[in-house]
mmCIF file of N, CA and C in Angstrom:
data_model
loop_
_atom_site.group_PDB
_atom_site.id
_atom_site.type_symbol
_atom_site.label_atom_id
_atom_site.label_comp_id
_atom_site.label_asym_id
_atom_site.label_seq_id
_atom_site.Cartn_x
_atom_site.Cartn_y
_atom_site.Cartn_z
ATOM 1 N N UNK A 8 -22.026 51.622 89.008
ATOM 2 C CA UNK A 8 -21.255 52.624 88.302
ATOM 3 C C UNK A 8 -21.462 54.004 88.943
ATOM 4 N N UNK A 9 -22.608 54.130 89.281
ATOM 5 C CA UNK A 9 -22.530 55.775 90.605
ATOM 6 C C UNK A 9 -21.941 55.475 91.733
ATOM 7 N N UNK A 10 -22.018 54.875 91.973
ATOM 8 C CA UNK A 10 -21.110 54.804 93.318
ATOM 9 C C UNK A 10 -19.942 55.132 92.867
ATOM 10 N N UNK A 11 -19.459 54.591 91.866
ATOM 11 C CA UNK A 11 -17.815 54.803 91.899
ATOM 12 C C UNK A 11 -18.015 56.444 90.992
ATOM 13 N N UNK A 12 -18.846 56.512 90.343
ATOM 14 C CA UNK A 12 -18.552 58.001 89.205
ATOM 15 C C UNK A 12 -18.616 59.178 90.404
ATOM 16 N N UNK A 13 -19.888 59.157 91.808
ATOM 17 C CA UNK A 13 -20.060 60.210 92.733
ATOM 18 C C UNK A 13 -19.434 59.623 93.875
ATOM 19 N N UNK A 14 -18.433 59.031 93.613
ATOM 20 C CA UNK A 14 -17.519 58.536 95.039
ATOM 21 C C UNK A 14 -18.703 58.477 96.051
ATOM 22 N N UNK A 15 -19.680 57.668 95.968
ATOM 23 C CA UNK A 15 -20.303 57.836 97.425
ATOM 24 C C UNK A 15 -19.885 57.102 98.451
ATOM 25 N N UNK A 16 -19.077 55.976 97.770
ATOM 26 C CA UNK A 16 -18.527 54.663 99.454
ATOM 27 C C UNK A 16 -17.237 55.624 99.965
ATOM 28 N N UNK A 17 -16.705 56.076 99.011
ATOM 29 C CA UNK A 17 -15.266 56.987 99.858
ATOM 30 C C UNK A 17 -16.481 58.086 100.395
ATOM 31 N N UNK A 18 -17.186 58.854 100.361
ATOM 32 C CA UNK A 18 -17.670 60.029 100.720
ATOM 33 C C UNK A 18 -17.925 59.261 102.186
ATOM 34 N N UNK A 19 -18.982 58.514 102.311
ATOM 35 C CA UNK A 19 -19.515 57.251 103.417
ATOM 36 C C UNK A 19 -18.660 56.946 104.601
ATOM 37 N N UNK A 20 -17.507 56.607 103.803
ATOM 38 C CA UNK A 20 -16.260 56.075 104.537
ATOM 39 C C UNK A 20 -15.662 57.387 105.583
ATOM 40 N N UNK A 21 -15.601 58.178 105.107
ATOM 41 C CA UNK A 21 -15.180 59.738 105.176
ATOM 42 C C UNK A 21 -15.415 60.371 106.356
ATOM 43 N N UNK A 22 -17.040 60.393 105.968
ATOM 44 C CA UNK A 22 -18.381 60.601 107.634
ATOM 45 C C UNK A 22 -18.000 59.887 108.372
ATOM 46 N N UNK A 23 -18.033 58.489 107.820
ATOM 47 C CA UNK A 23 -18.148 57.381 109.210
ATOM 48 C C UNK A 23 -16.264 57.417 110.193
ATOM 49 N N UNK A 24 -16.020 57.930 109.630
ATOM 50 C CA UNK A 24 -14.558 57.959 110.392
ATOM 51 C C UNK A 24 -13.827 59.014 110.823
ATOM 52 N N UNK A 25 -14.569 60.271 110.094
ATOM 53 C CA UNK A 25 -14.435 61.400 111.032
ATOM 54 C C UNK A 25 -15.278 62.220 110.683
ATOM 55 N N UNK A 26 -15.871 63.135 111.995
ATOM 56 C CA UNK A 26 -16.911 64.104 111.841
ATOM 57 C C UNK A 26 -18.093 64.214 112.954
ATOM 58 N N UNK A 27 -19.103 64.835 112.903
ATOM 59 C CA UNK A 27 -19.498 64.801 114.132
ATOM 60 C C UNK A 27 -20.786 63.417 114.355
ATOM 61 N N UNK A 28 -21.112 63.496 115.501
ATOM 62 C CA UNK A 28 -21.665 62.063 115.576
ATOM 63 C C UNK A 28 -22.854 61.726 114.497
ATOM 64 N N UNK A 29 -23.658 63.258 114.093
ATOM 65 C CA UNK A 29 -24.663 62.841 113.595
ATOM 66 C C UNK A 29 -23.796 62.300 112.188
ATOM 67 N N UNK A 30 -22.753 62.999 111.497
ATOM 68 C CA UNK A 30 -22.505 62.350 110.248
ATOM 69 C C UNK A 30 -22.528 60.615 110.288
ATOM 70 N N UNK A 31 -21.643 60.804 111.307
ATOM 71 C CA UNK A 31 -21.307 59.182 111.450
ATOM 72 C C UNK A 31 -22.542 58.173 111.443
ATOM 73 N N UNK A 32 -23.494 58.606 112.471
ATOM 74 C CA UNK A 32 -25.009 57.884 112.136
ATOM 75 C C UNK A 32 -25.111 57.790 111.027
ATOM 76 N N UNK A 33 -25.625 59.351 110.217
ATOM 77 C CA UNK A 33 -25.886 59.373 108.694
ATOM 78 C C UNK A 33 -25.238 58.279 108.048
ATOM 79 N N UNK A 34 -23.944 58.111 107.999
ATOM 80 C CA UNK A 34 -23.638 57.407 106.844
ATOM 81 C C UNK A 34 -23.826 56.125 107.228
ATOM 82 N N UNK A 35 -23.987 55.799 108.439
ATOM 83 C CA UNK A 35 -24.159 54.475 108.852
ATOM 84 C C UNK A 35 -25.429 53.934 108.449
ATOM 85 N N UNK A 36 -25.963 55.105 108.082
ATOM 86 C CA UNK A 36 -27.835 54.736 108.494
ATOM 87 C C UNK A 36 -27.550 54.339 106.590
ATOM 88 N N UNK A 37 -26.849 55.108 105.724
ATOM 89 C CA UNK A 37 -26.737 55.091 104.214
ATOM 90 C C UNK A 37 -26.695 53.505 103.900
ATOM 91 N N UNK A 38 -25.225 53.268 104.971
ATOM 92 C CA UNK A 38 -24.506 52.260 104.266
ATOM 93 C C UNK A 38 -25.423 50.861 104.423
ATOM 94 N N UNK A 39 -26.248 50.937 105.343
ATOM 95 C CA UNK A 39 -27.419 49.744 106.093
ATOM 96 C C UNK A 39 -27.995 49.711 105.119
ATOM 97 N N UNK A 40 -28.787 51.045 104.601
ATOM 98 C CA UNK A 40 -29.870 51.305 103.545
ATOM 99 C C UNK A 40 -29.056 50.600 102.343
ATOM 100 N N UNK A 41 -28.302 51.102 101.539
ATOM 101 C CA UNK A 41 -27.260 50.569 100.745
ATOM 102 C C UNK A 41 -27.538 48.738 100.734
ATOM 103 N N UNK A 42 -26.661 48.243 101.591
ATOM 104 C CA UNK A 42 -26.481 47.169 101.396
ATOM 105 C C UNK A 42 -28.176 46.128 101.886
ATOM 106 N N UNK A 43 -28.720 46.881 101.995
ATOM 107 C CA UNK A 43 -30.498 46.302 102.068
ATOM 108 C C UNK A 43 -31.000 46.305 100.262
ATOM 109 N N UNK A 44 -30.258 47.581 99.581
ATOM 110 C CA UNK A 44 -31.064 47.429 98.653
ATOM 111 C C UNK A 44 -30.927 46.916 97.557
ATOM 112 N N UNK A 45 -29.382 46.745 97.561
ATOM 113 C CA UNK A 45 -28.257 46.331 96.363
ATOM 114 C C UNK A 45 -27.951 44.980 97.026
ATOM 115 N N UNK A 46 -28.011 44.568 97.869
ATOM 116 C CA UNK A 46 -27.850 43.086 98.200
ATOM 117 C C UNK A 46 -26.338 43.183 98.119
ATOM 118 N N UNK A 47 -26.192 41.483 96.975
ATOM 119 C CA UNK A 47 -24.795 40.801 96.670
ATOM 120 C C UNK A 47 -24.003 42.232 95.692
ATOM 121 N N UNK A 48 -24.700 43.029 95.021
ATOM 122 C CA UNK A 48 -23.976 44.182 94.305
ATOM 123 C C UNK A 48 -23.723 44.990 94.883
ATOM 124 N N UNK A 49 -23.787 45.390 96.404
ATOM 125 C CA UNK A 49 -23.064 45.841 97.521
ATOM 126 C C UNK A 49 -21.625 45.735 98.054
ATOM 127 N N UNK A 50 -21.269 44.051 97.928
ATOM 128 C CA UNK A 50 -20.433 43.347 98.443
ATOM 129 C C UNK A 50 -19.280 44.091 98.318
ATOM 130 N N UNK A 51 -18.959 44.076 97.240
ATOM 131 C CA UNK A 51 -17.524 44.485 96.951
ATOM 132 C C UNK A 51 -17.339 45.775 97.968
ATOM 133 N N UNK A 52 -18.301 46.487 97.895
ATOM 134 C CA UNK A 52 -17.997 47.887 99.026
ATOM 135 C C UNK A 52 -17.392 48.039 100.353
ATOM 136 N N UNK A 53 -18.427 46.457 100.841
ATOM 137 C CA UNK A 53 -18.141 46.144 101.865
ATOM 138 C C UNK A 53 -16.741 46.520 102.825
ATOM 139 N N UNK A 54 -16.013 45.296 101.973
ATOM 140 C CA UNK A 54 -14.443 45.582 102.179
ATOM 141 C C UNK A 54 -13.968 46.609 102.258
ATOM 142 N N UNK A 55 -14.075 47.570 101.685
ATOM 143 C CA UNK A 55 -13.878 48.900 101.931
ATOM 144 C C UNK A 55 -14.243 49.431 103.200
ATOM 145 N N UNK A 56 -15.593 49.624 103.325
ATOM 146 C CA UNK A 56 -16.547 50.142 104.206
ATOM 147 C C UNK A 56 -16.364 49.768 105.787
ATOM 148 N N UNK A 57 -15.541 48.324 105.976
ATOM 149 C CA UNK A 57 -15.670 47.422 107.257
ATOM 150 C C UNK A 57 -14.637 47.866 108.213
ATOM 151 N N UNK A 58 -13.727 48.293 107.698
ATOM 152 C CA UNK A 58 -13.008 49.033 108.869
ATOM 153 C C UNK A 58 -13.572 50.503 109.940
ATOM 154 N N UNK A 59 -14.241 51.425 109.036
ATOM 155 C CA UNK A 59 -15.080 52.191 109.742
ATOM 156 C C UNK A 59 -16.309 51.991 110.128
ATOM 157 N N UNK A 60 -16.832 50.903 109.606
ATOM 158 C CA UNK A 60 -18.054 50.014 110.240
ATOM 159 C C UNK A 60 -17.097 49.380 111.927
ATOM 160 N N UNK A 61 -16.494 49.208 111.760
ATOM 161 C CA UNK A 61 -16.220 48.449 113.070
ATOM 162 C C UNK A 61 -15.586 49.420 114.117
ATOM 163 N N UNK A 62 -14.657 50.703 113.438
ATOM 164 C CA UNK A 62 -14.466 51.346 113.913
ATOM 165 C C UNK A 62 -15.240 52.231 115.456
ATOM 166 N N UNK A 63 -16.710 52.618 114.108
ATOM 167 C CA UNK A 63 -18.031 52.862 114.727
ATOM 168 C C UNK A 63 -18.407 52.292 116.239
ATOM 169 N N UNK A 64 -18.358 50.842 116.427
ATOM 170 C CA UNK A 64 -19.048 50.103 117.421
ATOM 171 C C UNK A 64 -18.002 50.798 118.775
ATOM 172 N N UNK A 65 -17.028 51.465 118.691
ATOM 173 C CA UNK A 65 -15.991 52.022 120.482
ATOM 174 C C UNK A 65 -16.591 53.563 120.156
ATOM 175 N N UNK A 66 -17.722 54.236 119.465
ATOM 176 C CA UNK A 66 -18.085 55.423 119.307
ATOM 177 C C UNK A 66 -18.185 55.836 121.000
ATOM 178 N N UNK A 67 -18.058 57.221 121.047
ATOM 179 C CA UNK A 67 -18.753 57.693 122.158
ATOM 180 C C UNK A 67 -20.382 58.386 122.027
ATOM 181 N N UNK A 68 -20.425 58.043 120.896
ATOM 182 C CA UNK A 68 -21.849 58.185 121.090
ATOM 183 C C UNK A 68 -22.686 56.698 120.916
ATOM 184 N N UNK A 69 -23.871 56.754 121.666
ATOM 185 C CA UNK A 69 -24.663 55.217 122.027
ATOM 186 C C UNK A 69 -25.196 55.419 120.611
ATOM 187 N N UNK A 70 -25.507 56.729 119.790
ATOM 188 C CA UNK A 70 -26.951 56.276 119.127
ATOM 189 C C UNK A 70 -25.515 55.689 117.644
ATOM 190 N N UNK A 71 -24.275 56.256 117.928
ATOM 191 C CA UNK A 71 -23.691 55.655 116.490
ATOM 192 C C UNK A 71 -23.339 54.357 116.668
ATOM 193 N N UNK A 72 -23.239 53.954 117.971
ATOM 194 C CA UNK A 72 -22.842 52.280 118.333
ATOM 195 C C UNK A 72 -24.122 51.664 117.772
ATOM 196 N N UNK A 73 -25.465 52.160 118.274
ATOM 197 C CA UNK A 73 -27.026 51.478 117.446
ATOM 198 C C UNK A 73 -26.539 51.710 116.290
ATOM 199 N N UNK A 74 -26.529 52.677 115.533
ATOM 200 C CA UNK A 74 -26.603 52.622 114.357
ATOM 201 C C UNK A 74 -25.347 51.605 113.461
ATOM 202 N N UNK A 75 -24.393 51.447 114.208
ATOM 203 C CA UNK A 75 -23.242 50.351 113.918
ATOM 204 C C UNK A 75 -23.839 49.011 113.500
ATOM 205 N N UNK A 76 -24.265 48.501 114.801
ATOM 206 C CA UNK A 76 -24.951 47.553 114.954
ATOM 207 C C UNK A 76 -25.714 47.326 114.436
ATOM 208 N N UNK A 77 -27.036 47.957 113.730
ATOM 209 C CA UNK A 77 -27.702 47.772 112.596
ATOM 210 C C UNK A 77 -27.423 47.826 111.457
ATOM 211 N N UNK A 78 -26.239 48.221 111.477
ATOM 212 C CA UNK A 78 -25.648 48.450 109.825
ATOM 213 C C UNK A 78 -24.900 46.815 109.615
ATOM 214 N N UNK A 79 -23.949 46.904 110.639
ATOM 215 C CA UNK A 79 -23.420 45.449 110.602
ATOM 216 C C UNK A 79 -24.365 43.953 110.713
ATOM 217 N N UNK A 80 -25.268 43.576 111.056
ATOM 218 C CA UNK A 80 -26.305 43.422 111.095
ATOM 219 C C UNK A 80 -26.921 43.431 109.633
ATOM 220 N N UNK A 81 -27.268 44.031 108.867
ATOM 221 C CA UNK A 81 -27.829 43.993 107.742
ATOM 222 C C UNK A 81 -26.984 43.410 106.811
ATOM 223 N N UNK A 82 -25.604 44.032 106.953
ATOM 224 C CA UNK A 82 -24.275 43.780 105.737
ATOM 225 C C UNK A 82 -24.265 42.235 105.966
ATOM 226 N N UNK A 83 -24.363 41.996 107.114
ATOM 227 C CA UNK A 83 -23.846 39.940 107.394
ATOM 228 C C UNK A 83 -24.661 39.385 107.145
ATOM 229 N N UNK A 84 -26.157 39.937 106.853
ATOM 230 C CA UNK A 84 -27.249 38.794 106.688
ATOM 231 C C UNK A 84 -27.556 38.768 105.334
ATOM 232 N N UNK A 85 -26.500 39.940 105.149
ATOM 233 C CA UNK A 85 -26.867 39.904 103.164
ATOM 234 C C UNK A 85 -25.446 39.532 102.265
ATOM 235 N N UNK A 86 -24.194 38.705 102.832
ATOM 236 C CA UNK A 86 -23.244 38.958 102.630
ATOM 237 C C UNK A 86 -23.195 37.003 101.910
ATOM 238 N N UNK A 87 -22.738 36.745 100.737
ATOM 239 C CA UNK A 87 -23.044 35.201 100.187
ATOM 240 C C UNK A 87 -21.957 34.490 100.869
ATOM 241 N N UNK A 88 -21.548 33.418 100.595
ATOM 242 C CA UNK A 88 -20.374 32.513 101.443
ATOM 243 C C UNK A 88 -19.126 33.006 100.909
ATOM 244 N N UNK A 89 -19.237 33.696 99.939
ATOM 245 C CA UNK A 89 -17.796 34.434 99.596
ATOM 246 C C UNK A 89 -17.818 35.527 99.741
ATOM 247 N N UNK A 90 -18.445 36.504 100.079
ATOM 248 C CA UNK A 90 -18.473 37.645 100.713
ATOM 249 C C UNK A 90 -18.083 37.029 101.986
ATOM 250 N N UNK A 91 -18.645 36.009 102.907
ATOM 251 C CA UNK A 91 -17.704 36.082 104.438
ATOM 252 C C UNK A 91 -16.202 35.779 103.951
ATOM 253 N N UNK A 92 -15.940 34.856 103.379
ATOM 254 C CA UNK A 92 -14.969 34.402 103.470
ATOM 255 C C UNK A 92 -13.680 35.943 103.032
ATOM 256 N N UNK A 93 -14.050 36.820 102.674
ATOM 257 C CA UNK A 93 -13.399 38.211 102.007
ATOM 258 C C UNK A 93 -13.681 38.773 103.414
ATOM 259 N N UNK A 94 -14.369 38.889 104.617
ATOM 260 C CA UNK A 94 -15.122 39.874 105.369
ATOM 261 C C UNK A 94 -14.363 39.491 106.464
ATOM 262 N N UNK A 95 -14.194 37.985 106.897
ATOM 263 C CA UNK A 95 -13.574 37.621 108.012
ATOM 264 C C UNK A 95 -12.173 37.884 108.312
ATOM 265 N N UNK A 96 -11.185 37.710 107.194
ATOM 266 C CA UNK A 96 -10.077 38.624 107.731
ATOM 267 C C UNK A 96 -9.888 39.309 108.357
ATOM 268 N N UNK A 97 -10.995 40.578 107.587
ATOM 269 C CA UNK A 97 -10.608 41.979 108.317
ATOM 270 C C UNK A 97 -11.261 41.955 109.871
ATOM 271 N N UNK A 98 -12.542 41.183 110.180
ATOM 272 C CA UNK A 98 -12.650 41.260 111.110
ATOM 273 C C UNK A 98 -11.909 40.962 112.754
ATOM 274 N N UNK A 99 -11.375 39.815 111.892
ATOM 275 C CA UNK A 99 -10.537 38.523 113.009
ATOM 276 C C UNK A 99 -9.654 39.920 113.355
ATOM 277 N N UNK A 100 -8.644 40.293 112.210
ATOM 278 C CA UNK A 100 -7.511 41.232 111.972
ATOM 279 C C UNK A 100 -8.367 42.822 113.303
ATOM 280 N N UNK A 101 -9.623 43.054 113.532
ATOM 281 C CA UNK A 101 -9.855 44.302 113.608
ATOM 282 C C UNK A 101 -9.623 43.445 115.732
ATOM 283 N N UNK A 102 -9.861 42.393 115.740
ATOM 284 C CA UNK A 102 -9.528 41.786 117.367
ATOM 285 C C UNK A 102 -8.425 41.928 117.703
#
């Protein structure tokens, strides 16, 4: 219910897709933290979140491509068999 009352996944989304590199880390580094701590009550965000998560990985900066990569990375190892099955679309769709 904070997430949605202090918009923090749109705020997240926001950084990670435009702004300067450190934002983009920042929120990347959030959204990792995030979905480490909330697990499966993350999920739903996800979807939201995965287009500028993937966005992230053609950064011109190396340290926001790391920080991509660890974010994505955390979200997939915490994501249940129906969270992929919601996740893979967008990905296939982002090729």
């Amino acid at each position: 219910a904070t997430l949605k009352k202090y918009e923090v996944v749109k705020q997240l989304d926001d950084a990670c897709s435009s702004g300067t590199s450190a934002a983009k880390e920042g929120s990347l580094f959030a959204i990792e933290l995030l979905s480490e701590r909330l697990s499966l009550l993350f999920e739903p965000y996800v979807i939201v979140l995965l287009p500028s998560l993937l966005r992230s990985f053609s950064d011109s900066s190396d340290h926001v491509r790391t920080a991509a990569q660890h974010a994505a990375g955390k979200i997939m190892s915490k994501l249940s068999a129906h969270g992929v099955k919601l996740v893979m679309p967008a990905v296939l769709k982002a090729f």
